[in-house]
Amino acid sequence: MGLLSQGSPLSWEETQRHADHVRLHGILQFLHIYHAVKDRHKDVLKWGDEVEYMLVSFDHENKKAQLVLSGEELLETLQEKGERTNPNHPTLWRPEYGSYMIEGTPGQPYGGTMSEFNTVEDNMRKRRKEATSLLGENQALCTITSFPRLGCPGFTLPEFKPNPVEGGASKSLFFPDEAINKHPRFSTLTRNIRHRRGEKVVINVPIFKDKNTPSPFIETFPEDDEAAKASKPDHIYMDAMGFGMGNCCLQVTFQACSISEARYLYDQLATICPIVMALSAASPFYRGYVSDIDCRWGVISASVDDRTREERGLEVGPLKNNHYRISKSRYDSIDSYLSECGEKYNDIDLTKDKEIYEQLLQEGIDHLLAQHVAHLFIRDPLTLFEEKIHLDDANESDHFENIQSTNWQTMRFKPPPPNSDIGWRVEFRPTEVQLTDFENSAYVVFVVLLTRVILSYKLDFLIPLSKVDENMKVAQKRDAVLQGLFYFRKDICKGGNAMVDGRGKTTGSTEPAAEEYALMTIDTIINGKEGVFPGLIPILNSYLENMEVDVDTRCSILNYLKLIKKRASGELMTVARWMREFVANHPDYKQDSVITDEMNYSLLLKCNQIANELCECPELLGPAFRKVKYSGSKTDSSN
Ligand code: GLU
Ligand code: MG
């Protein structure tokens, strides 16, 4: 989840003392990169996915599933046997926030040919197999977005008590510091977010009110003042970074051919984030309760919200200690489009560091990119390592990355690292991780294909960014995929707006018109509706028909698109819906929104069986999840 430096982390006070230094040099580092590679073009499409995993242990006798705190050792072995032994090893492994987490990516990025789409799933399977082979007995590598009993007593193996005392990193009533990855970056982030904010983080997720759920649902925390004040009735209260960053997701990064193509893709995909989030919804349970949301996004957002009360606008009167009122957490949706065609849709108030903005303009950077960077740089560095204070700004970028990589937004615009042959990249970050490699491949292939289609057909999805934000809120609600209405652009093929010349300049009108967009269901957006909207899947299908693709790859792609199509129409369930039904039908469930250890155990056991193809799950995957051999015709007429 970001830059990993080795060394000794500074205390919060010292880190804060160096905040201006980090920002100053971070900007100089960005300028070096920008001037060196701004005209770089003709980079080819390359892309890669990142899958985050949890390590789960099953106690079959006591019917209990726990998170195993062995991520660091597992990572060490995987890297030793993998990338350190063989630079061409097919998988790469990285640490993640939880000591029970690990992240896997393909060893080499995928290239631009269609046949690469047919290797994604195999590579994900390799990853699962490779890591699983190193686990202990009755342990499994699970791709679940949120662990249902995260933060409940005894949820880790070995078990630890939370450390709500002074000196702890989280000071959580529920989440022990031992569940945080041992690399000092992670506990330091945790501690410093809390210090900067001036209190523990506060996460309140609405509880799902079932027949026997107490109403109002109230938990009391008499032993903890902060918790007593912060917890809300009818909500599941959580108080640690681990409740958010301890969740898993699926990300995709693309290399664009040039900076202007990267900016165009960044904007277009930003509008797709809420749609794919709702389609991938997979996290309905928190701290042992059934919640009323289906996605992790808002939980992580609150879990790393380091803004002070003043910055959050909770103190009346003029600012005393801070520079800005800031409307969003560091983990949130993007606040501005980057391409010129996006400019007229930038309708969100953008807080920016004015000096940095002016400096960037003076250096020849255009308004849109300058305000983007100046907006990221309103944040303080959260960690700093003693050995990494004084850097060579022309050849290093740690200070830039320090701020950049702790702005966890729906999309990330990534300048090339200094002196590398990597181009301008864009990262798509909202997707919830799915149970199986098949589903994860499907979401990844869908998003990557969409970028191909956006570029080939010069599509334009842009709507006012404030409407995308409204979509983000809707997307996280329970069953948003079927019940939510989302603002979406009606005419995406006009081209006029999206026509981009070499420098990202556009032609077209300057004012967005209200009738450019309408409220649509996910089904309409994905599958289309006669006379209303053509649908993304039909557009992808027609693109595919015009492409030379070998039969096997075509078959795989069509299977992936079928999954997306059916999830959008409701013919198949999202993971979140399926998990809700599983719990609702569990013999122990008392319709009181409580997930017991035994329910947690049987749910995860089932998830693991599905992931390892030991049982089928047609409600979730349809009948076609095992690779159906291609039958010969170019398009699949069965659906
Ligand atoms: N686990 C985080 C999420 O679910 C992402 C961390 C990262 O940026 O790698 O969004
Ligand atoms: Mg990650």
XYZ file of C-alpha atoms and ligand atoms in Angstrom:
650
model
C 0.000 0.000 0.000
C 2.762 2.421 -0.681
C 6.350 3.389 -0.318
C 8.360 1.114 1.938
C 11.556 2.590 3.277
C 13.992 0.760 5.482
C 15.275 2.497 8.566
C 14.277 4.163 11.780
C 10.969 6.008 11.771
C 10.973 9.450 13.369
C 8.515 10.349 16.113
C 5.392 12.247 15.141
C 6.793 15.534 16.489
C 9.967 15.133 14.462
C 8.078 14.063 11.361
C 5.908 17.134 11.689
C 8.951 19.358 12.013
C 10.118 18.058 8.652
C 6.749 18.367 6.918
C 7.648 21.493 4.932
C 10.994 19.955 4.010
C 9.259 16.860 2.636
C 6.772 18.955 0.669
C 9.441 21.316 -0.677
C 11.674 18.509 -1.871
C 8.756 16.358 -2.942
C 7.777 19.102 -5.382
C 11.357 19.511 -6.611
C 11.483 15.768 -7.197
C 8.207 15.916 -9.102
C 9.519 18.795 -11.223
C 12.655 16.857 -12.106
C 10.581 13.938 -13.242
C 8.101 16.113 -15.086
C 10.705 18.039 -17.031
C 12.601 14.880 -17.883
C 9.665 12.880 -19.200
C 6.800 15.235 -20.021
C 7.252 14.716 -23.750
C 7.771 11.021 -23.523
C 5.360 9.241 -25.839
C 4.968 5.982 -27.715
C 5.199 3.945 -24.544
C 3.194 0.800 -25.114
C 0.263 -0.418 -23.119
C 1.441 -2.476 -20.199
C -0.663 -3.301 -17.226
C -0.806 -5.368 -14.100
C -3.147 -6.329 -11.302
C -2.649 -6.429 -7.540
C -4.548 -8.916 -5.422
C -4.586 -8.638 -1.629
C -4.956 -11.823 0.419
C -5.767 -12.807 3.997
C -4.277 -15.805 5.793
C -7.004 -17.786 7.502
C -6.713 -20.712 9.877
C -9.551 -23.192 10.434
C -10.054 -24.879 13.782
C -12.408 -27.650 12.696
C -12.925 -28.987 16.174
C -14.054 -25.722 17.726
C -15.529 -24.398 14.505
C -13.540 -21.237 14.547
C -11.747 -19.327 11.780
C -8.953 -16.929 12.687
C -6.547 -14.616 10.890
C -2.995 -15.963 11.022
C -0.369 -13.372 11.926
C 2.381 -14.846 9.782
C 2.339 -12.540 6.752
C 5.906 -11.326 7.326
C 7.453 -14.821 7.435
C 5.386 -15.976 4.501
C 6.458 -12.928 2.497
C 10.116 -13.534 3.308
C 9.929 -17.143 2.076
C 7.949 -16.226 -1.037
C 10.414 -13.514 -2.019
C 13.406 -15.719 -1.250
C 12.110 -18.606 -3.330
C 10.725 -16.287 -5.981
C 12.026 -12.965 -7.198
C 15.379 -13.128 -5.348
C 16.221 -16.499 -6.869
C 14.865 -15.830 -10.325
C 14.276 -12.344 -11.743
C 11.790 -13.874 -14.189
C 9.729 -15.517 -11.489
C 6.057 -15.283 -12.518
C 4.843 -13.753 -9.263
C 5.846 -10.834 -7.046
C 4.917 -10.547 -3.390
C 4.557 -7.451 -1.242
C 3.552 -6.723 2.352
C 0.199 -5.258 3.262
C -1.172 -3.487 6.316
C -2.286 -6.512 8.297
C 0.154 -8.999 9.707
C -2.345 -11.512 8.306
C -2.208 -10.008 4.812
C -0.057 -10.311 1.748
C -0.237 -8.874 -1.750
C 0.535 -10.658 -5.017
C 1.119 -9.308 -8.513
C 2.310 -10.844 -11.783
C 6.119 -10.987 -12.036
C 6.155 -9.034 -15.279
C 3.526 -6.603 -16.483
C 1.115 -7.802 -19.140
C 1.489 -6.352 -22.624
C -0.977 -4.941 -25.101
C -1.921 -8.044 -27.074
C -5.317 -9.657 -26.674
C -3.876 -13.064 -25.826
C -2.530 -11.644 -22.560
C -6.094 -11.577 -21.263
C -5.937 -15.337 -21.347
C -2.965 -15.517 -18.972
C -4.308 -13.398 -16.102
C -6.323 -16.130 -14.457
C -3.516 -18.683 -14.761
C -1.167 -16.242 -13.131
C -3.605 -15.597 -10.276
C -3.939 -19.351 -9.807
C -0.163 -19.679 -9.666
C -0.066 -17.035 -6.955
C -2.730 -18.753 -4.920
C -0.998 -22.110 -5.280
C 2.463 -20.792 -4.559
C 1.490 -19.051 -1.324
C -0.890 -21.817 -0.240
C 1.868 -24.418 -0.576
C 3.798 -22.648 2.195
C 0.958 -22.458 4.699
C 0.500 -24.659 7.717
C -2.099 -27.350 8.094
C -5.683 -26.098 8.035
C -4.592 -22.718 6.782
C -5.782 -21.015 3.631
C -5.082 -17.978 1.492
C -8.413 -16.196 1.161
C -9.426 -13.391 -1.152
C -12.097 -11.828 1.008
C -12.530 -8.085 1.209
C -13.375 -7.883 4.896
C -13.040 -10.552 7.568
C -16.496 -10.779 9.190
C -15.225 -10.995 12.773
C -12.301 -8.588 12.416
C -11.812 -7.014 15.832
C -13.850 -9.591 17.757
C -12.270 -11.301 20.783
C -9.713 -13.907 19.671
C -9.918 -13.155 15.935
C -6.180 -13.669 15.425
C -3.865 -16.660 15.675
C -2.019 -16.451 17.980
C -4.614 -14.602 20.006
C -3.792 -11.187 21.413
C -5.674 -8.767 23.576
C -6.114 -5.252 22.222
C -3.889 -2.580 23.785
C -6.081 0.463 24.380
C -3.448 2.017 26.616
C -1.193 4.999 26.052
C 1.810 3.944 23.998
C -0.088 1.570 21.751
C -0.199 2.307 18.014
C -3.981 2.117 17.534
C -5.117 2.334 21.176
C -8.029 0.277 19.928
C -10.562 -1.442 22.149
C -10.766 -4.233 19.569
C -7.810 -4.424 17.175
C -4.506 -5.528 18.778
C -1.299 -3.910 17.518
C 0.080 -7.409 16.911
C -2.284 -7.679 13.938
C -0.449 -4.786 12.241
C 2.399 -5.699 9.868
C 5.719 -5.594 11.745
C 7.417 -3.337 9.201
C 7.702 -0.033 11.109
C 5.924 1.898 8.344
C 2.571 0.419 9.277
C 2.486 0.972 13.014
C 4.044 4.406 12.540
C 1.311 5.346 10.058
C -1.266 4.115 12.539
C 0.173 6.055 15.450
C 0.806 9.246 13.497
C -2.650 9.362 11.965
C -4.022 9.222 15.495
C -1.587 11.855 16.765
C -2.268 14.203 13.895
C -6.015 13.850 14.262
C -5.730 14.399 17.988
C -7.856 11.382 18.875
C -8.555 7.821 17.759
C -10.093 7.381 14.316
C -13.866 6.937 14.335
C -15.713 4.518 12.085
C -19.477 4.144 12.429
C -21.140 1.771 9.987
C -24.948 1.524 9.979
C -26.107 -1.828 11.298
C -28.500 -3.945 9.258
C -31.756 -4.058 11.214
C -33.059 -7.595 11.113
C -36.206 -8.901 12.824
C -34.534 -9.416 16.190
C -31.877 -6.736 16.083
C -32.308 -4.503 19.138
C -33.751 -1.165 18.145
C -32.152 1.179 18.816
C -28.962 -0.864 18.606
C -26.663 0.570 21.245
C -23.271 -0.591 22.454
C -21.739 1.118 25.447
C -18.058 1.595 26.124
C -17.918 2.930 29.674
C -14.204 2.121 29.966
C -13.215 4.400 27.093
C -14.198 8.074 26.953
C -13.377 8.523 23.294
C -15.379 5.469 22.316
C -18.310 6.447 24.503
C -18.474 9.817 22.764
C -17.758 8.655 19.223
C -19.961 5.577 18.913
C -23.394 6.225 17.430
C -26.662 4.394 18.088
C -27.695 1.984 15.319
C -24.095 1.816 14.143
C -21.226 -0.657 14.400
C -18.443 1.351 16.029
C -14.771 0.781 15.151
C -11.727 2.689 16.309
C -8.598 1.617 14.432
C -6.819 1.932 11.104
C -6.803 -1.867 10.899
C -10.571 -1.972 10.443
C -10.050 -0.200 7.128
C -6.561 -0.879 5.839
C -6.944 -4.417 7.131
C -9.377 -5.013 4.226
C -8.427 -6.370 0.823
C -9.001 -5.111 -2.689
C -8.159 -5.680 -6.332
C -6.292 -2.964 -8.205
C -5.205 -2.475 -11.802
C -2.430 -0.196 -13.073
C -1.946 0.792 -16.725
C 0.932 2.387 -18.506
C -0.322 4.924 -21.028
C 1.549 5.897 -24.185
C 1.971 9.492 -23.044
C 1.117 11.882 -20.237
C -1.942 13.175 -22.086
C -3.290 9.677 -22.634
C -2.739 8.958 -18.937
C -4.676 12.096 -17.997
C -7.508 11.186 -20.354
C -7.763 7.651 -18.953
C -7.561 8.906 -15.378
C -10.611 11.092 -15.950
C -12.654 8.587 -17.917
C -12.051 5.780 -15.438
C -12.856 8.025 -12.475
C -16.491 7.976 -13.610
C -16.389 4.167 -13.760
C -15.113 3.759 -10.167
C -18.500 3.816 -8.403
C -20.003 1.529 -11.029
C -17.340 -1.138 -10.659
C -17.410 -0.749 -6.899
C -21.118 -1.531 -6.721
C -20.624 -4.427 -9.150
C -17.826 -5.862 -7.044
C -19.481 -5.311 -3.627
C -18.061 -7.924 -1.254
C -17.908 -6.567 2.302
C -21.200 -6.595 4.224
C -19.915 -7.601 7.701
C -17.923 -5.659 10.275
C -16.765 -6.548 13.798
C -19.077 -9.543 13.977
C -22.223 -7.740 12.836
C -24.255 -7.601 9.649
C -24.039 -4.035 8.367
C -26.224 -2.058 6.038
C -23.415 -1.377 3.543
C -21.907 -3.663 0.919
C -18.511 -2.041 0.282
C -15.397 -1.247 2.302
C -14.718 2.202 0.866
C -16.169 4.487 3.539
C -14.742 2.289 6.281
C -11.181 2.657 5.009
C -11.762 6.332 4.380
C -12.655 6.890 8.045
C -9.938 4.511 9.243
C -7.114 6.773 7.977
C -8.804 10.133 8.423
C -6.008 12.183 9.991
C -7.757 15.553 9.722
C -7.988 17.616 12.892
C -11.352 18.847 14.178
C -10.549 22.220 12.727
C -9.754 20.762 9.311
C -12.977 18.792 9.404
C -14.881 22.015 9.994
C -15.990 21.118 13.521
C -14.590 24.232 15.180
C -16.345 27.497 14.547
C -14.440 30.683 13.807
C -11.238 31.308 11.897
C -8.569 28.607 11.595
C -6.129 28.676 14.481
C -3.783 25.739 14.095
C -4.250 24.494 10.550
C -3.976 25.938 7.068
C -7.167 24.577 5.558
C -10.618 23.173 6.013
C -10.443 19.875 4.147
C -13.590 18.191 2.931
C -12.311 14.630 2.521
C -10.110 12.022 4.121
C -6.773 11.102 2.523
C -8.490 7.904 1.391
C -11.369 9.125 -0.768
C -12.590 9.808 -4.266
C -10.616 12.121 -6.574
C -11.312 15.853 -6.413
C -10.415 17.038 -9.894
C -10.240 15.825 -13.458
C -6.870 16.132 -15.131
C -7.547 16.353 -18.866
C -8.712 19.480 -20.610
C -11.978 17.853 -21.555
C -12.536 17.351 -17.838
C -12.013 20.968 -16.908
C -15.607 22.091 -17.310
C -16.760 19.212 -15.107
C -14.499 20.165 -12.215
C -17.236 21.389 -9.899
C -15.803 20.351 -6.521
C -14.151 22.954 -4.319
C -10.493 22.098 -4.485
C -8.313 22.891 -1.508
C -4.764 23.441 -2.676
C -1.415 24.645 -1.411
C -1.340 28.028 -3.148
C 2.429 28.450 -3.037
C 3.027 25.061 -4.553
C 0.385 25.762 -7.176
C 2.065 29.050 -8.179
C 5.476 27.402 -8.219
C 4.246 24.656 -10.536
C 2.651 27.201 -12.880
C 5.896 29.130 -13.006
C 7.682 25.942 -13.944
C 5.445 25.647 -16.985
C 2.969 23.136 -15.653
C -0.607 23.727 -16.751
C -3.387 24.703 -14.348
C -5.045 21.264 -14.176
C -1.946 19.262 -13.348
C -0.649 22.001 -11.050
C -3.839 22.079 -9.008
C -3.903 18.276 -8.810
C -0.411 18.127 -7.327
C -1.007 21.184 -5.129
C -4.110 19.444 -3.811
C -2.260 16.220 -2.937
C 0.330 18.350 -1.165
C -2.085 19.886 1.352
C -1.405 16.702 3.345
C 1.389 16.213 5.848
C 3.837 13.335 5.545
C 2.722 10.642 7.993
C 5.987 8.766 8.269
C 9.577 9.727 7.730
C 12.706 7.674 8.193
C 15.773 9.236 9.789
C 18.026 7.918 7.039
C 15.800 9.331 4.305
C 15.572 13.021 5.098
C 18.237 14.410 2.792
C 17.872 13.085 -0.718
C 19.188 13.721 -4.200
C 16.159 15.444 -5.720
C 17.319 14.867 -9.287
C 17.538 11.113 -8.884
C 15.233 10.146 -6.039
C 11.518 10.624 -5.476
C 10.841 9.389 -1.945
C 9.502 12.698 -0.690
C 7.156 13.020 -3.634
C 6.065 9.410 -3.153
C 5.651 9.960 0.579
C 2.779 12.389 -0.046
C 1.526 10.756 -3.251
C 1.269 7.248 -1.809
C -0.634 8.374 1.285
C -3.282 10.035 -0.882
C -5.324 6.872 -1.349
C -7.874 7.937 -3.935
C -10.188 6.093 -6.318
C -7.736 6.799 -9.124
C -4.010 7.485 -8.891
C -2.002 9.375 -11.499
C 1.559 8.032 -11.386
C 4.543 9.829 -12.857
C 7.402 7.543 -13.930
C 10.046 6.825 -11.293
C 13.273 8.792 -11.898
C 15.689 7.255 -14.433
C 13.459 4.335 -15.301
C 11.998 3.054 -18.532
C 8.519 3.024 -17.015
C 6.033 5.455 -18.576
C 3.117 7.532 -17.198
C 0.672 5.291 -15.393
C -2.811 5.321 -13.990
C -4.126 3.108 -11.194
C -7.749 2.015 -10.804
C -8.368 1.371 -7.088
C -12.030 0.919 -6.075
C -12.639 -2.768 -6.857
C -13.392 -5.156 -3.991
C -11.523 -8.422 -4.134
C -13.591 -11.460 -5.162
C -13.542 -15.020 -3.851
C -12.144 -16.715 -6.939
C -9.378 -16.155 -9.460
C -12.041 -16.398 -12.148
C -14.012 -13.455 -10.768
C -10.913 -11.382 -10.063
C -9.743 -11.988 -13.638
C -13.167 -11.022 -14.927
C -13.146 -7.626 -13.183
C -9.566 -6.954 -14.229
C -10.169 -7.899 -17.863
C -13.366 -5.854 -17.937
C -11.565 -2.720 -16.767
C -8.543 -3.192 -19.034
C -10.729 -3.879 -22.075
C -12.723 -0.802 -21.235
C -9.550 1.296 -21.463
C -8.897 -0.163 -24.930
C -12.392 0.736 -26.019
C -12.245 4.216 -24.485
C -9.065 4.902 -26.444
C -10.104 3.241 -29.712
C -13.571 4.761 -29.891
C -12.614 8.000 -28.134
C -15.434 7.542 -25.658
C -16.467 10.231 -23.244
C -17.998 9.317 -19.887
C -17.425 12.637 -18.166
C -20.078 14.178 -15.960
C -19.670 16.794 -13.223
C -17.322 15.339 -10.641
C -19.761 16.125 -7.833
C -22.136 13.644 -9.503
C -19.425 10.975 -9.468
C -19.121 11.639 -5.735
C -22.855 11.163 -5.309
C -22.476 7.877 -7.192
C -19.731 6.809 -4.781
C -22.145 7.190 -1.879
C -24.901 5.224 -3.598
C -22.476 2.488 -4.685
C -21.675 1.419 -1.129
C -25.255 0.918 -0.012
C -26.722 -2.519 0.468
C -27.732 -4.013 -2.909
C -26.750 -0.853 -4.789
C -26.038 -3.002 -7.808
C -29.750 -3.675 -8.211
C -31.352 -0.778 -6.413
C -28.997 2.130 -6.886
C -29.459 4.864 -9.436
C -26.256 6.349 -10.815
C -25.589 9.491 -12.799
C -24.144 8.485 -16.124
C -23.463 10.269 -19.364
C -26.089 9.545 -22.008
C -24.203 10.164 -25.230
C -20.752 8.696 -24.766
C -19.910 8.390 -28.446
C -20.175 11.982 -29.532
C -16.445 12.231 -29.596
C -16.539 16.028 -29.790
C -15.676 16.390 -26.177
C -13.288 13.538 -25.949
C -11.311 14.271 -29.060
C -7.886 14.787 -27.685
C -4.978 16.114 -29.649
C -1.383 15.307 -28.773
C -1.328 17.669 -25.815
C -4.655 16.770 -24.341
C -6.371 19.798 -25.862
C -9.986 19.473 -26.780
C -12.516 21.177 -28.911
C -16.146 21.542 -27.978
C -18.492 23.573 -25.863
C -17.405 24.907 -22.501
C -20.448 24.511 -20.287
C -21.764 21.128 -19.163
C -25.456 20.778 -19.847
C -27.688 19.063 -17.294
C -29.254 16.913 -19.984
C -25.880 15.358 -20.827
C -26.383 12.828 -18.066
C -29.226 10.905 -16.468
C -29.847 8.570 -13.549
C -29.464 4.951 -14.625
C -29.342 1.536 -13.025
C -26.134 -0.491 -13.154
C -27.975 -2.873 -15.473
C -28.616 -0.054 -17.944
C -25.042 1.212 -17.725
C -23.488 -2.233 -18.162
C -25.967 -4.037 -20.385
C -27.698 -1.141 -22.121
C -31.331 -0.256 -22.566
C -33.055 0.352 -25.861
C -33.386 4.061 -26.546
C -31.625 5.031 -23.313
C -28.045 3.853 -23.290
C -26.008 1.444 -25.452
C -24.370 -0.363 -22.498
C -20.695 -0.966 -21.823
C -20.773 -4.729 -22.424
C -22.399 -4.427 -25.874
C -19.717 -1.867 -26.780
C -16.973 -4.202 -25.547
C -18.532 -7.055 -27.490
C -18.595 -5.102 -30.709
C -14.973 -4.098 -30.161
C -14.091 -7.761 -29.673
C -15.856 -8.734 -32.855
C -13.572 -6.450 -34.778
C -10.411 -7.712 -33.150
C -8.274 -10.632 -34.153
C -8.403 -12.871 -31.118
C -7.530 -16.539 -30.887
C -10.517 -18.719 -30.070
C -9.368 -19.715 -26.624
C -8.778 -16.138 -25.521
C -12.083 -15.049 -27.001
C -13.829 -17.778 -25.053
C -12.218 -16.670 -21.792
C -13.019 -13.017 -22.380
C -16.630 -13.795 -23.220
C -16.920 -15.813 -20.030
C -15.556 -12.913 -18.013
C -17.899 -10.433 -19.633
C -20.795 -12.783 -19.034
C -20.079 -12.724 -15.309
C -20.062 -8.913 -15.264
C -23.188 -8.805 -17.382
C -25.079 -11.176 -15.088
C -23.948 -9.470 -11.906
C -25.235 -6.208 -13.350
C -28.594 -7.668 -14.320
C -29.047 -9.485 -11.005
C -29.007 -12.920 -12.619
C -25.937 -13.582 -10.474
C -25.362 -12.280 -6.967
C -22.566 -10.024 -5.830
C -20.294 -11.554 -3.196
C -21.915 -9.243 -0.649
C -25.439 -10.462 -1.465
C -24.307 -14.076 -1.483
C -22.649 -13.693 1.928
C -25.791 -12.081 3.333
C -27.894 -15.005 2.145
C -25.404 -17.486 3.531
C -25.617 -15.899 6.964
C -29.393 -15.467 6.826
C -29.758 -19.186 6.085
C -27.270 -20.362 8.682
C -28.982 -22.526 11.325
C -27.338 -20.534 14.136
C -28.437 -17.154 12.863
C -30.973 -15.563 15.190
C -31.958 -12.701 12.879
C -30.238 -10.356 15.270
C -27.429 -9.157 12.931
C -24.838 -11.099 14.936
C -22.197 -13.232 13.236
C -20.958 -15.825 15.684
C -17.628 -17.613 15.540
C -19.311 -20.654 14.122
C -21.080 -18.707 11.370
C -17.822 -16.954 10.539
C -16.155 -20.373 10.355
C -18.676 -21.961 8.047
C -18.833 -18.905 5.800
C -15.058 -18.775 5.365
C -14.830 -22.519 4.907
C -17.372 -22.267 2.120
C -15.539 -19.291 0.566
C -12.343 -21.291 0.585
C -14.006 -24.310 -1.016
C -15.425 -22.125 -3.758
C -12.064 -20.450 -4.327
C -10.373 -23.815 -4.667
C -13.109 -25.224 -6.886
C -14.064 -27.872 -4.373
C -17.673 -26.892 -4.720
C -19.737 -24.972 -7.219
C -21.617 -21.811 -6.487
C -23.957 -21.100 -9.379
C -25.699 -18.198 -7.581
C -22.403 -16.353 -7.550
C -20.552 -17.621 -10.594
C -23.118 -19.135 -12.896
C -22.636 -22.513 -14.480
C -19.816 -21.290 -16.708
C -17.078 -20.598 -14.247
C -15.029 -23.599 -15.162
C -13.447 -22.864 -18.469
C -15.999 -23.907 -21.072
C -14.280 -25.057 -24.225
C -14.919 -22.829 -27.167
C -17.590 -24.163 -29.462
C -16.594 -22.572 -32.735
C -18.756 -19.570 -33.545
C -17.227 -16.131 -33.254
C -19.667 -14.649 -30.817
C -21.335 -16.536 -28.086
C -25.015 -16.802 -28.902
C -26.058 -18.641 -25.759
C -26.460 -15.302 -24.029
N -6.316 -2.472 1.062
C -6.656 -1.170 0.553
C -8.055 -1.194 -0.055
O -8.781 -2.151 0.171
C -5.668 -0.667 -0.484
C -4.255 -0.559 -0.027
C -3.330 -0.221 -1.162
O -3.354 0.921 -1.627
O -2.612 -1.129 -1.628
O -8.438 -0.289 -0.767
Mg -2.086 -3.102 -1.613
